[in-house]
Short mmCIF file of C-alpha atoms in Angstrom, two decimals:
data_model
loop_
_atom_site.label_atom_id
_atom_site.label_comp_id
_atom_site.label_asym_id
_atom_site.label_seq_id
_atom_site.Cartn_x
_atom_site.Cartn_y
_atom_site.Cartn_z
CA MET A 1 162.49 127.72 121.94
CA ARG A 2 165.52 127.22 120.44
CA PHE A 3 166.30 126.89 116.66
CA THR A 4 168.85 124.72 115.00
CA ASP A 5 170.03 127.38 111.91
CA ARG A 6 168.70 130.42 110.32
CA THR A 7 166.68 127.68 108.03
CA ASP A 8 164.90 125.92 110.47
CA ALA A 9 164.23 129.39 111.94
CA GLY A 10 162.81 130.30 108.57
CA ARG A 11 160.82 127.35 107.87
CA LEU A 12 159.35 127.44 111.22
CA LEU A 13 158.74 131.09 110.96
CA ALA A 14 157.04 130.17 107.22
CA ALA A 15 154.65 128.39 108.91
CA ALA A 16 153.40 131.41 111.31
CA VAL A 17 152.34 133.41 108.48
CA GLN A 18 150.79 130.95 106.02
CA HIS A 19 147.38 133.03 106.81
CA LEU A 20 149.17 135.63 104.51
CA ARG A 21 149.88 133.54 101.84
CA ASP A 22 146.90 134.71 99.23
CA GLU A 23 147.71 138.35 99.87
CA GLU A 24 149.86 139.73 97.11
CA LEU A 25 153.48 139.83 98.88
CA VAL A 26 156.69 140.68 98.86
CA VAL A 27 159.54 139.26 101.37
CA LEU A 28 162.39 141.56 102.30
CA GLY A 29 165.14 140.33 104.59
CA LEU A 30 167.57 141.96 106.51
CA PRO A 31 171.20 141.63 105.59
CA ARG A 32 172.90 140.08 106.80
CA GLY A 33 171.15 136.90 108.74
CA GLY A 34 167.48 137.90 108.25
CA VAL A 35 168.38 137.01 104.11
CA PRO A 36 168.53 133.20 104.83
CA VAL A 37 165.69 133.56 107.11
CA ALA A 38 163.53 135.19 104.58
CA PHE A 39 164.78 132.77 101.97
CA GLU A 40 162.79 130.18 103.54
CA VAL A 41 159.26 132.17 104.09
CA ALA A 42 159.56 133.47 100.45
CA ARG A 43 159.93 130.32 99.19
CA ALA A 44 156.97 128.52 101.50
CA LEU A 45 154.67 131.39 100.50
CA GLY A 46 155.71 131.43 96.66
CA ALA A 47 156.54 135.10 96.74
CA PRO A 48 158.89 137.55 95.73
CA LEU A 49 162.39 137.49 97.66
CA ASP A 50 165.25 140.47 98.30
CA VAL A 51 167.11 142.25 100.63
CA ILE A 52 165.83 145.42 102.37
CA VAL A 53 168.96 148.03 103.02
CA VAL A 54 168.74 151.30 105.38
CA ARG A 55 170.84 152.86 106.97
CA LYS A 56 170.54 154.98 110.16
CA LEU A 57 170.55 158.76 110.26
CA GLY A 58 173.26 159.27 113.94
CA VAL A 59 173.46 162.69 114.81
CA PRO A 60 176.62 164.45 114.63
CA TYR A 61 177.88 164.77 118.01
CA GLN A 62 176.10 161.68 118.96
CA PRO A 63 175.69 158.76 116.13
CA GLU A 64 174.06 155.70 118.14
CA LEU A 65 171.09 158.40 118.26
CA ALA A 66 168.82 157.99 114.88
CA PHE A 67 167.61 161.38 114.07
CA GLY A 68 166.05 159.06 111.15
CA ALA A 69 166.34 156.43 108.16
CA ILE A 70 167.00 156.04 104.45
CA GLY A 71 166.31 153.71 102.39
CA GLU A 72 166.73 152.80 98.07
CA GLY A 73 164.82 154.90 95.74
CA GLY A 74 165.69 158.32 97.11
CA VAL A 75 163.44 157.40 100.54
CA ARG A 76 164.01 159.42 103.77
CA VAL A 77 161.97 159.21 106.89
CA LEU A 78 163.02 161.91 109.83
CA ASN A 79 162.31 161.99 113.28
CA ASP A 80 160.95 165.52 113.56
CA ASP A 81 161.08 165.36 117.49
CA VAL A 82 164.96 164.87 117.93
CA VAL A 83 166.10 166.82 114.58
CA ARG A 84 164.07 169.91 116.40
CA HIS A 85 165.41 168.96 120.04
CA CYS A 86 169.22 168.37 118.86
CA GLY A 87 168.73 171.79 116.69
CA ILE A 88 170.06 169.38 113.46
CA ASP A 89 169.95 172.02 110.58
CA PRO A 90 169.30 171.03 106.73
CA ASP A 91 172.80 171.05 105.63
CA ARG A 92 174.25 168.61 108.68
CA ILE A 93 170.85 166.70 107.32
CA ALA A 94 172.49 166.29 104.04
CA ALA A 95 175.70 165.72 104.64
CA VAL A 96 174.78 162.79 107.15
CA GLU A 97 172.54 161.34 104.41
CA ARG A 98 175.34 161.70 101.58
CA ALA A 99 177.60 159.88 103.68
CA GLU A 100 175.26 156.81 104.61
CA ARG A 101 173.64 156.75 101.08
CA GLN A 102 177.18 155.70 99.50
CA GLU A 103 177.12 153.11 101.93
CA LEU A 104 173.74 151.88 101.59
CA GLU A 105 174.23 151.87 97.42
CA ARG A 106 177.77 149.95 97.97
CA ARG A 107 176.20 147.55 100.31
CA ALA A 108 172.68 146.96 97.84
CA ARG A 109 175.07 146.43 94.76
CA ARG A 110 177.44 143.87 96.52
CA TYR A 111 174.12 141.69 97.83
CA ARG A 112 172.38 141.43 94.65
CA GLY A 113 175.42 141.18 92.36
CA GLY A 114 174.87 144.22 89.66
CA ARG A 115 170.89 143.40 89.91
CA PRO A 116 168.20 146.56 89.92
CA ALA A 117 167.72 147.68 93.18
CA PRO A 118 164.54 146.60 94.47
CA ALA A 119 162.76 150.45 94.93
CA GLY A 120 162.94 153.31 92.04
CA GLU A 121 161.52 156.59 92.72
CA ASP A 122 157.96 155.09 91.28
CA GLY A 123 157.99 152.55 94.24
CA THR A 124 158.81 149.75 92.72
CA VAL A 125 160.08 146.77 93.57
CA VAL A 126 162.24 145.06 90.91
CA ARG A 127 162.64 141.23 91.08
CA GLY A 128 165.31 140.39 88.25
CA GLU A 129 164.11 141.55 85.16
CA ALA A 130 159.56 140.97 86.49
CA PRO A 131 158.61 143.91 88.46
CA THR A 132 156.14 143.32 91.42
CA VAL A 133 154.73 147.25 92.57
CA ILE A 134 154.76 147.89 96.41
CA GLY A 135 151.07 150.10 96.29
CA GLU A 136 147.56 149.62 97.53
CA ALA A 137 146.67 145.93 98.32
CA ARG A 138 150.16 145.14 98.93
CA THR A 139 151.31 143.21 101.92
CA VAL A 140 155.55 143.72 102.73
CA ILE A 141 157.16 141.08 105.09
CA VAL A 142 160.15 142.28 106.67
CA VAL A 143 161.95 139.21 108.18
CA ASP A 144 165.12 139.05 110.64
CA ASP A 145 166.54 136.63 112.44
CA GLY A 146 166.04 138.00 115.86
CA ILE A 147 165.59 141.54 117.48
CA ALA A 148 167.54 142.55 119.58
CA THR A 149 166.85 146.48 120.18
CA GLY A 150 165.01 146.60 117.09
CA ALA A 151 166.03 150.15 115.93
CA THR A 152 167.05 148.39 112.60
CA ALA A 153 163.65 146.81 112.42
CA ALA A 154 161.80 149.98 112.86
CA ALA A 155 164.01 151.75 110.36
CA ALA A 156 163.03 149.00 108.00
CA CYS A 157 159.24 149.68 108.42
CA GLN A 158 159.59 152.82 108.43
CA VAL A 159 161.28 152.88 104.93
CA VAL A 160 159.21 149.84 103.45
CA ARG A 161 155.69 152.18 104.23
CA ALA A 162 157.37 155.68 102.74
CA GLN A 163 158.30 153.06 99.78
CA GLY A 164 154.17 152.51 99.25
CA ALA A 165 153.54 149.23 100.97
CA ALA A 166 150.06 149.08 102.17
CA ARG A 167 150.48 146.93 105.20
CA VAL A 168 153.58 145.80 106.93
CA VAL A 169 154.21 142.77 108.77
CA LEU A 170 157.39 142.49 111.04
CA ALA A 171 158.52 138.61 111.25
CA VAL A 172 161.36 137.35 113.66
CA PRO A 173 162.11 133.95 114.68
CA VAL A 174 162.32 135.60 118.62
CA ALA A 175 163.19 139.04 120.80
CA PRO A 176 162.77 140.24 123.75
CA PRO A 177 159.35 141.71 124.86
CA ASP A 178 160.03 145.23 125.08
CA ALA A 179 161.17 145.16 121.47
CA VAL A 180 158.15 143.16 120.55
CA ARG A 181 155.52 145.75 121.85
CA ARG A 182 157.75 149.29 120.42
CA LEU A 183 157.89 147.63 116.88
CA SER A 184 153.77 147.20 117.03
CA ALA A 185 153.91 150.91 116.94
CA VAL A 186 155.53 151.05 113.50
CA ALA A 187 154.29 147.42 111.83
CA ASP A 188 151.14 146.78 111.24
CA ASP A 189 151.62 143.53 112.52
CA VAL A 190 154.66 141.72 114.34
CA VAL A 191 154.71 137.83 114.10
CA CYS A 192 157.55 136.31 116.45
CA LEU A 193 157.86 132.92 117.52
CA SER A 194 159.47 133.08 120.59
CA VAL A 195 159.50 136.19 123.04
CA PRO A 196 161.42 135.11 126.55
CA PRO A 197 161.35 137.35 129.45
CA LEU A 198 164.84 136.67 130.01
CA PHE A 199 166.85 137.75 127.08
CA GLY A 200 170.39 138.32 126.66
CA SER A 201 171.15 138.05 122.84
CA VAL A 202 169.49 136.71 119.65
CA GLY A 203 172.59 134.28 119.42
CA GLU A 204 171.95 132.22 122.10
CA TRP A 205 168.85 130.61 120.84
CA TYR A 206 170.41 129.05 118.01
CA ARG A 207 173.04 126.32 118.18
CA ASP A 208 174.29 127.78 115.11
CA PHE A 209 174.44 131.25 114.65
CA SER A 210 177.25 131.47 112.39
CA GLN A 211 178.14 135.03 110.81
CA THR A 212 176.09 135.36 107.68
CA THR A 213 178.68 136.22 105.09
CA ASP A 214 177.78 139.02 102.12
CA GLU A 215 178.66 135.80 99.39
CA GLU A 216 175.63 133.96 101.15
CA VAL A 217 173.38 137.01 101.11
CA ALA A 218 174.18 137.14 97.55
CA ALA A 219 173.51 133.63 96.66
CA CYS A 220 170.49 133.64 98.45
CA LEU A 221 169.21 135.75 96.19
CA ALA A 222 170.74 134.63 93.45
CA ARG A 223 168.70 131.33 93.84
CA ALA A 224 165.34 133.45 94.68
CA VAL A 225 165.35 135.02 91.14
CA ALA A 226 167.74 133.24 88.63
CA ASP A 227 165.95 130.47 88.62
CA PRO A 228 162.32 130.70 90.46
CA ALA A 229 161.13 127.25 89.29
CA ARG A 230 164.08 125.53 91.45
CA VAL A 231 162.95 127.22 94.83
CA ARG A 232 159.88 125.17 95.07
CA PRO A 233 158.24 124.87 98.53
CA ALA A 234 159.94 123.44 101.49
CA PRO A 235 158.91 120.27 102.49
CA VAL A 236 158.07 119.67 106.29
CA THR A 237 160.63 118.29 108.10
CA THR A 238 160.11 115.55 110.66
CA ASP A 239 161.71 114.17 113.95
CA VAL A 240 162.26 110.48 113.47
CA GLU A 241 163.88 108.32 115.82
CA VAL A 242 165.81 105.53 113.66
CA GLU A 243 165.86 101.94 114.10
CA ALA A 244 169.07 100.56 113.14
CA ALA A 245 171.54 97.57 114.40
CA GLY A 246 169.39 97.77 117.55
CA VAL A 247 169.64 100.97 118.50
CA ARG A 248 167.71 104.20 118.49
CA LEU A 249 169.29 107.44 116.61
CA ALA A 250 167.48 110.75 116.08
CA GLY A 251 167.14 111.89 112.81
CA ASP A 252 165.63 114.66 110.62
CA PHE A 253 163.73 113.86 107.41
CA ALA A 254 162.11 115.40 104.76
CA ARG A 255 160.75 114.08 101.79
CA PRO A 256 159.21 116.73 98.81
CA GLU A 257 155.98 115.72 97.08
CA GLY A 258 156.63 113.40 94.45
CA ALA A 259 160.20 112.39 95.57
CA ALA A 260 162.10 110.99 92.79
CA GLY A 261 164.64 109.50 95.45
CA LEU A 262 165.95 109.67 99.22
CA VAL A 263 169.30 110.96 100.17
CA MET A 264 170.92 109.55 103.23
CA PHE A 265 173.39 111.46 105.30
CA ALA A 266 176.44 109.57 106.94
CA HIS A 267 177.93 111.87 109.30
CA GLY A 268 181.33 112.24 109.59
CA SER A 269 183.89 113.28 112.63
CA GLY A 270 183.03 115.40 114.78
CA SER A 271 179.63 116.49 112.96
CA SER A 272 175.58 115.45 113.49
CA ARG A 273 172.91 115.71 111.27
CA HIS A 274 172.83 119.19 113.16
CA SER A 275 176.17 120.31 110.38
CA PRO A 276 175.02 123.48 108.96
CA ARG A 277 177.16 121.70 105.87
CA ASN A 278 174.96 119.42 105.23
CA ARG A 279 172.03 120.93 106.15
CA ALA A 280 172.75 123.48 103.41
CA VAL A 281 173.33 120.94 101.14
CA ALA A 282 170.74 119.16 101.98
CA GLU A 283 168.42 122.14 101.45
CA VAL A 284 169.57 122.00 97.57
CA LEU A 285 168.71 118.59 97.32
CA GLN A 286 165.08 119.05 98.59
CA GLU A 287 164.75 122.07 96.30
CA ALA A 288 166.09 119.62 93.27
CA GLY A 289 162.53 117.27 94.28
CA LEU A 290 164.75 114.87 96.70
CA GLY A 291 163.99 113.68 100.06
CA THR A 292 166.51 113.59 102.62
CA LEU A 293 167.22 112.13 106.02
CA LEU A 294 169.71 113.85 108.13
CA PHE A 295 170.54 111.29 111.20
CA ASP A 296 173.20 110.70 114.01
CA LEU A 297 175.50 107.55 113.15
CA LEU A 298 176.02 107.64 117.10
CA THR A 299 173.89 107.98 120.24
CA PRO A 300 175.15 111.13 122.39
CA ALA A 301 176.97 108.98 125.10
CA GLU A 302 179.30 107.02 122.14
CA GLU A 303 180.11 110.58 120.69
CA ALA A 304 182.00 111.54 123.64
CA ASP A 305 184.45 108.25 122.72
CA ARG A 306 186.69 110.00 119.56
CA GLY A 307 187.39 106.50 118.63
CA ASN A 308 184.11 105.73 117.75
CA VAL A 309 183.63 107.86 115.17
CA PHE A 310 186.56 105.85 113.52
CA ASP A 311 184.52 102.45 113.74
CA ILE A 312 183.78 102.21 109.97
CA GLY A 313 182.80 99.11 110.86
CA THR A 314 179.89 100.21 113.44
CA LEU A 315 179.27 103.26 111.61
CA ALA A 316 178.55 101.43 108.03
CA GLY A 317 176.42 98.75 110.06
CA ARG A 318 173.80 101.70 111.77
CA LEU A 319 173.35 103.24 108.34
CA ALA A 320 172.62 99.78 106.42
CA GLY A 321 170.03 99.08 109.55
CA ALA A 322 168.67 102.57 108.75
CA THR A 323 168.56 101.74 105.48
CA ARG A 324 166.32 99.01 106.02
CA TRP A 325 164.13 100.89 108.52
CA LEU A 326 163.70 103.61 105.69
CA ARG A 327 163.05 101.24 102.98
CA ASP A 328 160.31 99.75 105.25
CA ARG A 329 158.99 102.53 104.81
CA GLU A 330 159.37 104.46 101.43
CA SER A 331 159.67 102.88 97.50
CA ALA A 332 161.88 105.41 95.98
CA PRO A 333 165.85 104.96 95.23
CA ILE A 334 167.80 105.69 97.96
CA GLY A 335 171.68 106.97 97.88
CA TYR A 336 173.96 107.98 100.60
CA PHE A 337 176.04 111.31 101.21
CA GLY A 338 179.13 110.92 103.20
CA ALA A 339 181.27 113.68 104.70
CA SER A 340 184.83 112.80 106.91
CA THR A 341 184.59 109.55 107.95
CA GLY A 342 180.95 108.81 106.79
CA ALA A 343 182.00 108.46 103.40
CA ALA A 344 184.21 105.26 103.84
CA ALA A 345 181.09 104.25 106.08
CA ALA A 346 178.66 105.11 103.51
CA LEU A 347 181.08 103.06 100.57
CA ARG A 348 181.51 100.05 103.10
CA ALA A 349 177.45 99.88 103.38
CA ALA A 350 177.35 100.43 99.59
CA ALA A 351 179.53 97.73 99.18
CA ASP A 352 176.96 95.10 100.66
CA ASP A 353 173.93 96.77 99.11
CA PRO A 354 173.60 96.66 95.20
CA ASP A 355 170.44 98.43 95.46
CA ILE A 356 172.15 101.82 96.49
CA GLY A 357 171.82 104.56 93.38
CA ALA A 358 174.62 106.63 94.32
CA VAL A 359 177.08 107.76 96.27
CA VAL A 360 178.85 111.45 97.04
CA SER A 361 181.38 111.52 99.56
CA ARG A 362 182.44 115.80 100.72
CA GLY A 363 185.97 115.66 101.32
CA GLY A 364 185.66 112.63 103.28
CA ARG A 365 187.99 109.35 104.02
CA PRO A 366 187.33 107.00 101.17
CA ASP A 367 190.30 105.48 101.96
CA LEU A 368 189.09 104.02 105.25
CA ALA A 369 186.97 101.36 103.58
CA GLY A 370 189.80 99.76 102.97
CA PRO A 371 189.11 96.55 100.64
CA ARG A 372 185.50 97.03 100.37
CA LEU A 373 186.19 99.61 97.62
CA ASP A 374 186.51 96.63 94.83
CA ASP A 375 182.78 95.58 95.63
CA VAL A 376 180.81 99.09 95.45
CA ARG A 377 178.71 99.07 92.60
CA ALA A 378 176.84 102.42 93.36
CA PRO A 379 178.52 105.02 90.84
CA THR A 380 180.54 107.43 93.21
CA LEU A 381 181.32 110.70 93.02
CA LEU A 382 184.21 112.46 95.13
CA ILE A 383 184.33 115.78 96.15
CA VAL A 384 187.49 117.22 97.70
CA GLY A 385 189.02 120.60 97.78
CA GLY A 386 191.90 122.21 96.36
CA ALA A 387 193.67 123.22 99.08
CA ASP A 388 193.03 120.01 101.16
CA ALA A 389 196.26 118.38 100.05
CA THR A 390 196.26 115.32 102.14
CA VAL A 391 192.95 114.02 101.99
CA LEU A 392 193.26 115.11 97.89
CA GLY A 393 195.84 112.25 98.10
CA LEU A 394 193.89 109.89 100.10
CA ASN A 395 191.05 110.09 97.73
CA ARG A 396 193.13 109.54 94.57
CA ALA A 397 194.55 106.34 95.88
CA ALA A 398 190.72 105.19 96.94
CA GLN A 399 189.43 106.42 93.67
CA ALA A 400 192.13 103.56 91.87
CA GLN A 401 190.65 101.16 93.46
CA LEU A 402 186.67 101.57 92.43
CA ARG A 403 185.53 99.62 90.08
CA CYS A 404 182.47 101.29 90.18
CA GLU A 405 181.62 103.98 87.86
CA ASN A 406 183.21 107.29 89.45
CA ARG A 407 184.22 110.83 89.58
CA LEU A 408 187.24 112.83 91.03
CA GLU A 409 185.67 116.77 91.46
CA ILE A 410 188.04 118.96 92.67
CA VAL A 411 187.06 122.56 94.45
CA PRO A 412 189.65 124.98 93.34
CA GLY A 413 190.90 126.72 96.53
CA ALA A 414 188.70 125.10 99.53
CA THR A 415 189.66 123.47 102.73
CA HIS A 416 188.95 120.50 104.10
CA LEU A 417 185.74 122.51 105.16
CA PHE A 418 184.38 124.26 102.52
CA GLU A 419 184.64 126.89 104.34
CA GLU A 420 185.71 129.45 101.78
CA PRO A 421 182.92 131.81 99.85
CA GLY A 422 180.77 129.76 96.88
CA THR A 423 182.84 126.40 97.73
CA LEU A 424 180.26 124.97 99.52
CA ASP A 425 177.73 126.40 96.94
CA ARG A 426 179.34 123.99 94.37
CA VAL A 427 179.62 121.20 96.42
CA ALA A 428 175.66 120.67 96.66
CA ASP A 429 175.39 121.89 92.80
CA LEU A 430 177.77 119.07 92.56
CA ALA A 431 175.69 116.47 94.78
CA ARG A 432 172.50 117.49 93.27
CA GLN A 433 173.29 116.83 89.69
CA TRP A 434 174.86 113.63 90.45
CA PHE A 435 172.01 112.46 92.67
CA THR A 436 169.15 113.71 90.19
CA THR A 437 171.34 111.71 87.28
CA HIS A 438 171.40 108.33 88.70
CA LEU A 439 168.50 108.47 91.62
CA THR A 440 165.59 109.80 89.44
CA ALA A 441 163.89 107.22 87.31
CA GLY A 442 164.35 107.44 83.43
CA SER A 443 167.78 109.23 83.66
CA ALA A 444 170.38 108.18 81.61
CA PRO A 445 173.90 107.27 83.35
CA PRO A 446 176.84 108.95 81.54
CA ALA A 447 179.68 107.70 80.36
CA SER A 448 181.32 105.90 82.95
CA THR A 449 184.89 108.91 83.80
CA ARG A 450 187.00 106.57 86.06
CA GLY A 451 190.04 107.64 86.76
CA ALA A 452 189.16 111.59 85.26
CA PRO A 453 189.64 114.08 87.81
CA HIS A 454 187.51 116.71 87.17
CA HIS A 455 188.17 120.75 88.58
#
């Protein structure tokens, strides 16, 4: 089993632990990559989410050999056999613990952005201002994005049990067989979706295994804590085959219950429905109650010819055909989210379809829609990075041609791919506001802001 990314892995893992839904749960993600996986598990189960920060205690002259582990709330777990065999005296134990505890507390503060630690001396797990208790009849699910040796996961399970968990479940997408056997000795249950006998590394089982940043960890925790109502259960994503202009195209369709609108993603040059940036935006839209369809405008053979990604006429025709396919199956209002050359395709398709409810462009090339910009009637939001000077100029020129309600939003410090911390979150939030305003039934559209860029 291979996973698209950590979001995909989290949703599949959530389905595997649904049998725990009726228990009193806390979901704890191991930083950094385990937290986005845990986020999906927590919201599918309707459970509190937090981070489990642990530090292994290494033998002073052989630090790769752990003689114990520490967690928050003053918890310390020692391996008495290692301590005795290596002759580690109490003073050395205390010295190693002091150094590791400083690092543990630094990381915990960074991940939580100043919110309280999850475990106090009394075993209380703090989630915002609403404490939940690890104690009798309390099940804790420890989540990581995969297991290599299992040393950190084992330490986390031991720390959680020392904090008072009645039952510890370790849940991971992938791990080697020997690690699963070892971890079964420290967890009450190990849930692992894939146990390949030939295991090289965790990353080989993901299409996208890009590094999770501290900022992304903090963003996941903040979303789960600050606005629990927004973190609704994730809709089931269905693999679909979209029929468009005589071509069958692979897609991923997700429709929350009672979806007020549907957003179709038109991917740009060098991108596809697996784009982690577009998938991150789609997830935020789904949380807001909007359905999403991510699909490839080109077949794999067509993508091999770089010229095809700039054939805006073909891309727009495919998008229009896919829109008809979707309307045959769904009745909700439809909007377009376009990136790079996909933005031009979205605008050209919208120019021919007066029923498109809204268009959002992320780092797009709306200028490539050419004279058809005059015919667009859908409210259009152009989002550009402040450090993406060339594309910003092209967007300003394109905006001058639009006759519909429109706005140009400039994200300070962002480059073309919005890879800087917090910039993609800003894109997702802007898209969410635009689509919910213009696609949700009964919403009053804002006054026209033609020609007014926002920073």
